[in-house]
PDB file of C-alpha atoms in Angstrom:
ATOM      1  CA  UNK A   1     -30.682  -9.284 -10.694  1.00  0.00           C
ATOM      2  CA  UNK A   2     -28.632  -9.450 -13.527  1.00  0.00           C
ATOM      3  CA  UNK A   3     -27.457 -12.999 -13.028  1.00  0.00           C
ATOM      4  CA  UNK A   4     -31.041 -14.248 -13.777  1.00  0.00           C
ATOM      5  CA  UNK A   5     -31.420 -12.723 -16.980  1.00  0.00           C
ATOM      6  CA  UNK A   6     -31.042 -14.592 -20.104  1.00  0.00           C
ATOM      7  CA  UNK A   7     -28.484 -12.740 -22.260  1.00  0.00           C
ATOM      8  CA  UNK A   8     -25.812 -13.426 -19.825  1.00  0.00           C
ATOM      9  CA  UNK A   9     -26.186 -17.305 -20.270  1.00  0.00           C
ATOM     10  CA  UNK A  10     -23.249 -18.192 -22.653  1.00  0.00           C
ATOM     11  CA  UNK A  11     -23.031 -21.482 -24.507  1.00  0.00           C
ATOM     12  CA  UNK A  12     -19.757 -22.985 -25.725  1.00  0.00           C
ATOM     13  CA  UNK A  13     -18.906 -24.236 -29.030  1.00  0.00           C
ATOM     14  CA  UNK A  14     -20.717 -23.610 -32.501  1.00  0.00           C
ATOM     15  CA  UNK A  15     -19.306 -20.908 -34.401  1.00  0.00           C
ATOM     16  CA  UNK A  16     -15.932 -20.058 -33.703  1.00  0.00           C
ATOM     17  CA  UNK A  17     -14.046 -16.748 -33.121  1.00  0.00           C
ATOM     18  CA  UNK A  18     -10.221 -16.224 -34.519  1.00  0.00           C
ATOM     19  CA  UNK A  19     -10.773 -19.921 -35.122  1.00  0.00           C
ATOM     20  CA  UNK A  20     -10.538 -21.342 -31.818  1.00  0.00           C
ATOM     21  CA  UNK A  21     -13.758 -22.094 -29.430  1.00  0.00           C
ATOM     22  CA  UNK A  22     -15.565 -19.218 -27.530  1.00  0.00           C
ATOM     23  CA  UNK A  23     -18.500 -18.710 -25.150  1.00  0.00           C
ATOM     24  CA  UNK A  24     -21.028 -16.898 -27.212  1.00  0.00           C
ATOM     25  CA  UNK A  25     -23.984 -15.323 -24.697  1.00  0.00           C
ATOM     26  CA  UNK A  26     -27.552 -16.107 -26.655  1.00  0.00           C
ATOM     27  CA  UNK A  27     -28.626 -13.124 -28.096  1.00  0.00           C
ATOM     28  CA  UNK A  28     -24.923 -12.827 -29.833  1.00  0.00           C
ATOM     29  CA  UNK A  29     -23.535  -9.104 -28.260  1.00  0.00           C
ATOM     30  CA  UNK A  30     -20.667 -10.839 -26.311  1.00  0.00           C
ATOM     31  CA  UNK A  31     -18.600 -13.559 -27.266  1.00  0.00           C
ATOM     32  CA  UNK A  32     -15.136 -15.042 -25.395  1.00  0.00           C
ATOM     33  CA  UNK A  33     -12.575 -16.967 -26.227  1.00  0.00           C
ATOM     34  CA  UNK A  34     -13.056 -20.190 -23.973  1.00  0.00           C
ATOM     35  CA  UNK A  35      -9.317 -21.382 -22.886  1.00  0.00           C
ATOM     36  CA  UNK A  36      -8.513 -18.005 -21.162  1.00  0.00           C
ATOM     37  CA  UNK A  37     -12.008 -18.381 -19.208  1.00  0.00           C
ATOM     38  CA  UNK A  38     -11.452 -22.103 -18.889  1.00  0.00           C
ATOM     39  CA  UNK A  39      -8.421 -21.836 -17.680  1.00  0.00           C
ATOM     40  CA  UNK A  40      -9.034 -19.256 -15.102  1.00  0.00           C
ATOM     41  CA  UNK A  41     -11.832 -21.107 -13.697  1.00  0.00           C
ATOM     42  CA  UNK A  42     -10.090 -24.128 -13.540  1.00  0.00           C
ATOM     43  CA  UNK A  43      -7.364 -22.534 -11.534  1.00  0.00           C
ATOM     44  CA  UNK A  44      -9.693 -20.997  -8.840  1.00  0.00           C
ATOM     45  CA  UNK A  45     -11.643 -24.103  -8.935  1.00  0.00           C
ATOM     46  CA  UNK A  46      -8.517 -26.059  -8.340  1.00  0.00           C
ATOM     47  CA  UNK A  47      -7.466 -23.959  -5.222  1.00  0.00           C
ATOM     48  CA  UNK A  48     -10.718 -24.303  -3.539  1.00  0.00           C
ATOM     49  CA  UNK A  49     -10.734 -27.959  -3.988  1.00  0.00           C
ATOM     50  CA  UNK A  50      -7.171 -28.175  -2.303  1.00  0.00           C
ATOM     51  CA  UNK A  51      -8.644 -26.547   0.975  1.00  0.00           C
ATOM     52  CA  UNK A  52      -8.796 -28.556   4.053  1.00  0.00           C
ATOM     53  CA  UNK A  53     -12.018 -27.420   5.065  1.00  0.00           C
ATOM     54  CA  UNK A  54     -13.480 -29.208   1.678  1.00  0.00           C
ATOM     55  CA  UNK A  55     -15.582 -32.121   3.713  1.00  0.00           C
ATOM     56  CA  UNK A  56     -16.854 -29.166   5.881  1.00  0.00           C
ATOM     57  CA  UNK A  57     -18.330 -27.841   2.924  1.00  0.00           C
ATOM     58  CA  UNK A  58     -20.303 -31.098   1.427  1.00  0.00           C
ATOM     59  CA  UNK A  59     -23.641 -30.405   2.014  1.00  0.00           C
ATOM     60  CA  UNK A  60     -25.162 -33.766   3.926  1.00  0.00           C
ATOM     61  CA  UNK A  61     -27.729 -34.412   1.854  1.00  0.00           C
ATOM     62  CA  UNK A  62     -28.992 -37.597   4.136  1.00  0.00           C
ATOM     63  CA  UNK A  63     -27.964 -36.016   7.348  1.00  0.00           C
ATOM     64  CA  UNK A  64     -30.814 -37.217   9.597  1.00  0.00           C
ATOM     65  CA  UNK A  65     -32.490 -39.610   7.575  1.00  0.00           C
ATOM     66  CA  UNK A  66     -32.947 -43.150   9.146  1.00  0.00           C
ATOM     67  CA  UNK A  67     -32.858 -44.905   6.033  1.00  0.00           C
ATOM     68  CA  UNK A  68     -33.306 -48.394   7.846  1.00  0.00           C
ATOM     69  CA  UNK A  69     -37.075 -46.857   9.095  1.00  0.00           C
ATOM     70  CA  UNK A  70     -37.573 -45.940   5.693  1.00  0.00           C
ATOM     71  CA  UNK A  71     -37.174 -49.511   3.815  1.00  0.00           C
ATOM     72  CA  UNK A  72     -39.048 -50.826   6.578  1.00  0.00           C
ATOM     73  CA  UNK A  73     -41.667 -48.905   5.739  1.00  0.00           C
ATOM     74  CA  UNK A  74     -40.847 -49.429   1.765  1.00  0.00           C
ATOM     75  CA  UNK A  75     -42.132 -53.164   3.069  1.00  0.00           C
ATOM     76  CA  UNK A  76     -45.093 -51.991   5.109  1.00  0.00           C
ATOM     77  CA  UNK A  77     -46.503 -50.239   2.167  1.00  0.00           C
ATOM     78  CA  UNK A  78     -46.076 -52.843  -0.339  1.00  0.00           C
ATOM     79  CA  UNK A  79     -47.539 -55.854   2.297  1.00  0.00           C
ATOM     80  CA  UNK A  80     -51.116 -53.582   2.430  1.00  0.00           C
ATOM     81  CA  UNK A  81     -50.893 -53.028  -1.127  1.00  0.00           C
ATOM     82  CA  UNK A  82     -50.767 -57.239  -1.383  1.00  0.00           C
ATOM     83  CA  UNK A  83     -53.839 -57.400   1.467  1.00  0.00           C
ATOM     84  CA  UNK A  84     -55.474 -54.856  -0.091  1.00  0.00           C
ATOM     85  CA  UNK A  85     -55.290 -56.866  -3.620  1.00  0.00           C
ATOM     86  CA  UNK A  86     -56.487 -59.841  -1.872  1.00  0.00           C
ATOM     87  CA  UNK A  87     -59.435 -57.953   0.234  1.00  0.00           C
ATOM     88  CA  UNK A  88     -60.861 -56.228  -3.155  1.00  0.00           C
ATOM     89  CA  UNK A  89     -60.350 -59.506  -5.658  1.00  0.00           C
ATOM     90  CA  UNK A  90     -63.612 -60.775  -5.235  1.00  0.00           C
ATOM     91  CA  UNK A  91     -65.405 -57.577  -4.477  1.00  0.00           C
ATOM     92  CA  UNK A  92     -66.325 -55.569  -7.302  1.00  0.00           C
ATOM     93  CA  UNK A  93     -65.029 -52.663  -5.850  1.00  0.00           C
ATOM     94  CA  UNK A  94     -62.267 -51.766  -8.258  1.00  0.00           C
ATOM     95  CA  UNK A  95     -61.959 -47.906  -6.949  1.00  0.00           C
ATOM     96  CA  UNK A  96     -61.703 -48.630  -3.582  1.00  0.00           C
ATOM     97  CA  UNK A  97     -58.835 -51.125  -5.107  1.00  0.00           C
ATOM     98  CA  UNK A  98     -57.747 -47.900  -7.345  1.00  0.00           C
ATOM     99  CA  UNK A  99     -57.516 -45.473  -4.670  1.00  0.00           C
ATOM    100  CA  UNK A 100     -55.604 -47.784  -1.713  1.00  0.00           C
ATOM    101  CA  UNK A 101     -53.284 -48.811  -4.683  1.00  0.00           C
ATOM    102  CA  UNK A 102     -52.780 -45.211  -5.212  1.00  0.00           C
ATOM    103  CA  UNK A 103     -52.268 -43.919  -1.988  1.00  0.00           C
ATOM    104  CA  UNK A 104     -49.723 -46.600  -1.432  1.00  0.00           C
ATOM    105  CA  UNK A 105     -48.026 -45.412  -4.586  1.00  0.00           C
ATOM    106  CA  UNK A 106     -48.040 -41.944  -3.558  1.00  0.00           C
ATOM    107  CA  UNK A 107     -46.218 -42.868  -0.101  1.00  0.00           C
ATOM    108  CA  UNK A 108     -43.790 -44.959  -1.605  1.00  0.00           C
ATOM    109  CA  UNK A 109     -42.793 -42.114  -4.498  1.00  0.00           C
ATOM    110  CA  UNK A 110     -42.199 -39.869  -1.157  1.00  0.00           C
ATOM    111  CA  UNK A 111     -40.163 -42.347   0.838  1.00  0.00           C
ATOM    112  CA  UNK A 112     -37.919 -43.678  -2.184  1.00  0.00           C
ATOM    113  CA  UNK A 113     -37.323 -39.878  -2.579  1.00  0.00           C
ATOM    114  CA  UNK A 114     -35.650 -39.933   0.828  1.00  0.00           C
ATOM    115  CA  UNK A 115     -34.012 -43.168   0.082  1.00  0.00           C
ATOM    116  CA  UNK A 116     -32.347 -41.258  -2.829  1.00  0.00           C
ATOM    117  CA  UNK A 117     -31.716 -38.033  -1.406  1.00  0.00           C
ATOM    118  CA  UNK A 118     -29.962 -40.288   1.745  1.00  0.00           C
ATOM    119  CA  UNK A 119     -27.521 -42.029  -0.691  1.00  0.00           C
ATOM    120  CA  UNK A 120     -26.521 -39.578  -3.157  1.00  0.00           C
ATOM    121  CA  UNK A 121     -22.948 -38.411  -3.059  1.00  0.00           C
ATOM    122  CA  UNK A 122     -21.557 -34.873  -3.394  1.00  0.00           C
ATOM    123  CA  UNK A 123     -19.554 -34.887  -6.673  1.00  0.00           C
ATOM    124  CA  UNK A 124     -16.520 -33.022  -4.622  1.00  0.00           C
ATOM    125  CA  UNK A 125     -16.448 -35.906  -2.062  1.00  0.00           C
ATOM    126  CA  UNK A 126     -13.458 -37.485  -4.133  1.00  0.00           C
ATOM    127  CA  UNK A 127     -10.986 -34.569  -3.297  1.00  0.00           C
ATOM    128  CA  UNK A 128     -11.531 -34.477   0.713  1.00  0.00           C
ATOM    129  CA  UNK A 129      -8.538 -35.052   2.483  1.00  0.00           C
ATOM    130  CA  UNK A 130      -6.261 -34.551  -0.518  1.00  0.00           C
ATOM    131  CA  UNK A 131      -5.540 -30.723   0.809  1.00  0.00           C
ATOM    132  CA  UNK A 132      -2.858 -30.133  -1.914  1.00  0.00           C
ATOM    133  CA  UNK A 133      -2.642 -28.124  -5.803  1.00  0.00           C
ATOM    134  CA  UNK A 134      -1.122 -30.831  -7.114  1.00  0.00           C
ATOM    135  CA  UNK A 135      -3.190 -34.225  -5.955  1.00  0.00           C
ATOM    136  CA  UNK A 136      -6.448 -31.902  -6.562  1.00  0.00           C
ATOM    137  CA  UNK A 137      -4.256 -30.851 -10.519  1.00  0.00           C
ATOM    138  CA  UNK A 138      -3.967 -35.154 -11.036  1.00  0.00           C
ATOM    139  CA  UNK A 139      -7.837 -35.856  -9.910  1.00  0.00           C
ATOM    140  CA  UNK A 140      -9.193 -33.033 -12.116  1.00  0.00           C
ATOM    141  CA  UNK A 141      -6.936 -34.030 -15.472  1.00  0.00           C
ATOM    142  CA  UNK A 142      -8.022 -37.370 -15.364  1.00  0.00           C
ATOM    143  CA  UNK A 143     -11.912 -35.853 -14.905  1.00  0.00           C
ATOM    144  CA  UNK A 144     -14.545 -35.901 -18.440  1.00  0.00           C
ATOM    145  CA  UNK A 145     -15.164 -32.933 -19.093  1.00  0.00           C
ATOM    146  CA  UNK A 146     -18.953 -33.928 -18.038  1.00  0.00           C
ATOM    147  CA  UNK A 147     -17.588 -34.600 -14.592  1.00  0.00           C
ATOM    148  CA  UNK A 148     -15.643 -31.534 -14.679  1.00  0.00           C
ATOM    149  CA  UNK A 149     -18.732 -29.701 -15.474  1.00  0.00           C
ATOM    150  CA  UNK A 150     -20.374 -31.717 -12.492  1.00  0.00           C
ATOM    151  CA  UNK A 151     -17.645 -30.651 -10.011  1.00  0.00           C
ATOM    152  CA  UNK A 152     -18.026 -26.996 -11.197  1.00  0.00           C
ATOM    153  CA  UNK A 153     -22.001 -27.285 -10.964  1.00  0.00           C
ATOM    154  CA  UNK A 154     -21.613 -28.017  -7.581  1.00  0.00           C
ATOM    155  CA  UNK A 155     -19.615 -25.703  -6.182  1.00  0.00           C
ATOM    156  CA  UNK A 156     -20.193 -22.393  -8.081  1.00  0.00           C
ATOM    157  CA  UNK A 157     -21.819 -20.423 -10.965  1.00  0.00           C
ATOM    158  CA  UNK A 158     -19.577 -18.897 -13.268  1.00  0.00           C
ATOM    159  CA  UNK A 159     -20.191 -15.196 -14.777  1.00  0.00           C
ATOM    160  CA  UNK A 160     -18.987 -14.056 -17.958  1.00  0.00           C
ATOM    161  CA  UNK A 161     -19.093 -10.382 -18.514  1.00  0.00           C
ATOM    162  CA  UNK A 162     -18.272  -8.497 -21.474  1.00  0.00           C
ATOM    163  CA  UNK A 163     -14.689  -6.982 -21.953  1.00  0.00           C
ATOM    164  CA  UNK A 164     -15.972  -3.681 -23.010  1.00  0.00           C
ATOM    165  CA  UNK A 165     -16.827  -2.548 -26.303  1.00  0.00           C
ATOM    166  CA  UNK A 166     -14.942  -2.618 -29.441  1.00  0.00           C
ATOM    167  CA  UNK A 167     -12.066  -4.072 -26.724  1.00  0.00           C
ATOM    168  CA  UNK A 168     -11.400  -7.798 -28.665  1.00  0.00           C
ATOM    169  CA  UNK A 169      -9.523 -10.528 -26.601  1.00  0.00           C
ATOM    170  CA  UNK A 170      -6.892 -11.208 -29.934  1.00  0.00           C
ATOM    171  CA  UNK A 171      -3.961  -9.327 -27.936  1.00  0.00           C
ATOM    172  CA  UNK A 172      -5.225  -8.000 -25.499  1.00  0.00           C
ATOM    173  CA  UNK A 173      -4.319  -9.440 -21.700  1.00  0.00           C
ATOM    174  CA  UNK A 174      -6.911 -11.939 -20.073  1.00  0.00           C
ATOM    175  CA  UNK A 175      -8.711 -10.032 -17.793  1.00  0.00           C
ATOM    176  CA  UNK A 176      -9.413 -12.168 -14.804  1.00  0.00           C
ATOM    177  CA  UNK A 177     -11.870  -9.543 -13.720  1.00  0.00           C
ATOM    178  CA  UNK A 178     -14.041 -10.044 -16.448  1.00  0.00           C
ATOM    179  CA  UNK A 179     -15.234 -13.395 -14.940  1.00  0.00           C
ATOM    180  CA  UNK A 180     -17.074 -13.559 -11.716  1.00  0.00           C
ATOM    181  CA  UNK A 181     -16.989 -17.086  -9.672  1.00  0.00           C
ATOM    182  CA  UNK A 182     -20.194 -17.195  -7.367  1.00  0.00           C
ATOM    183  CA  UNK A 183     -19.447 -20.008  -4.728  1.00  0.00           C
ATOM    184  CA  UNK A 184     -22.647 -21.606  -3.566  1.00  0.00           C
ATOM    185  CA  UNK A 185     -23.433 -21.048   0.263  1.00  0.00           C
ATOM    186  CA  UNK A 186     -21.624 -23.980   1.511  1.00  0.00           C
ATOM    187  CA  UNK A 187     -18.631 -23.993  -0.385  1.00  0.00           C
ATOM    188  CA  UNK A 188     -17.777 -19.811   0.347  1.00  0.00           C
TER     189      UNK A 188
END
């Protein structure tokens, strides 16, 4: 697939084309101006965020996780890890101590992985039930641009193809067709 291949990951910033900031793709055969792009992203990015199906379409990361089991077991585990401390400190049986220690670790890694995966929150959460251009417009100008990137991230990959060659963007009409948006499965 051609999405997967490395010369159509762009970068933005470093050198500069007609002075203002571009995408440039890595191997340097295509380069864009970045507010046309930018802007058409952020428009169709904008639009989906308005919808009123957006909670529909936040994955549920912790549906189905009984987090209250799991920190009971967080306790569980860390009581035989003290027993099992106290049951090896006067033997001299420091791998038996090593390997319950370990397997203990090993359960806990797995079940604060849960934990986490239970609590995180979908970086689109903020615009459910706003359902309109203009309250979704507001949220996104006050975004970072990190969190803007975030939001994007979440919801879509964007595809930057080249406009043709010896075609150069300096007068020439954005062409909204140039740039694919790939939604990811929930948010289609």
């Amino acid at each position: 697939d051609q999405l997967d291949r490395a010369e159509y990951t762009m970068t933005a910033g470093g050198k500069q084309y007609l002075g203002k900031v571009s995408y440039k793709c890595r191997n340097g055969h295509c380069q864009r101006l970045a507010v046309p792009v930018d802007e058409y992203v952020s428009d169709v990015l904008i639009a989906r965020l308005a919808r009123e199906d957006i909670a529909d379409l936040i994955p549920q990361a912790g549906a189905g996780i009984d987090t209250g089991a799991l920190r009971e077991q967080v306790e569980v585990l860390k009581q035989r890890k003290v027993r099992a401390g106290l049951i090896f400190a006067d033997d001299d049986d420091a791998e038996a101590l090593a390997a319950v220690k370990a397997d203990v670790d090993g359960q806990l890694a797995v079940i604060r992985e849960q934990l986490a995966t239970a609590s995180r929150i979908s970086p689109i959460s903020e615009f459910v039930g706003v359902n309109s251009i203009p309250a979704v417009l507001a949220i996104w100008d006050a975004c970072s641009l990190g969190r803007r990137r975030g939001i994007l991230r979440a919801v879509a990959t964007v595809v930057i193809r080249p406009v043709g060659k010896g075609r150069r963007p300096n007068g020439a009409p954005f062409n909204e067709d140039s740039v694919e948006i790939h939604w990811v499965p929930f948010a289609v």
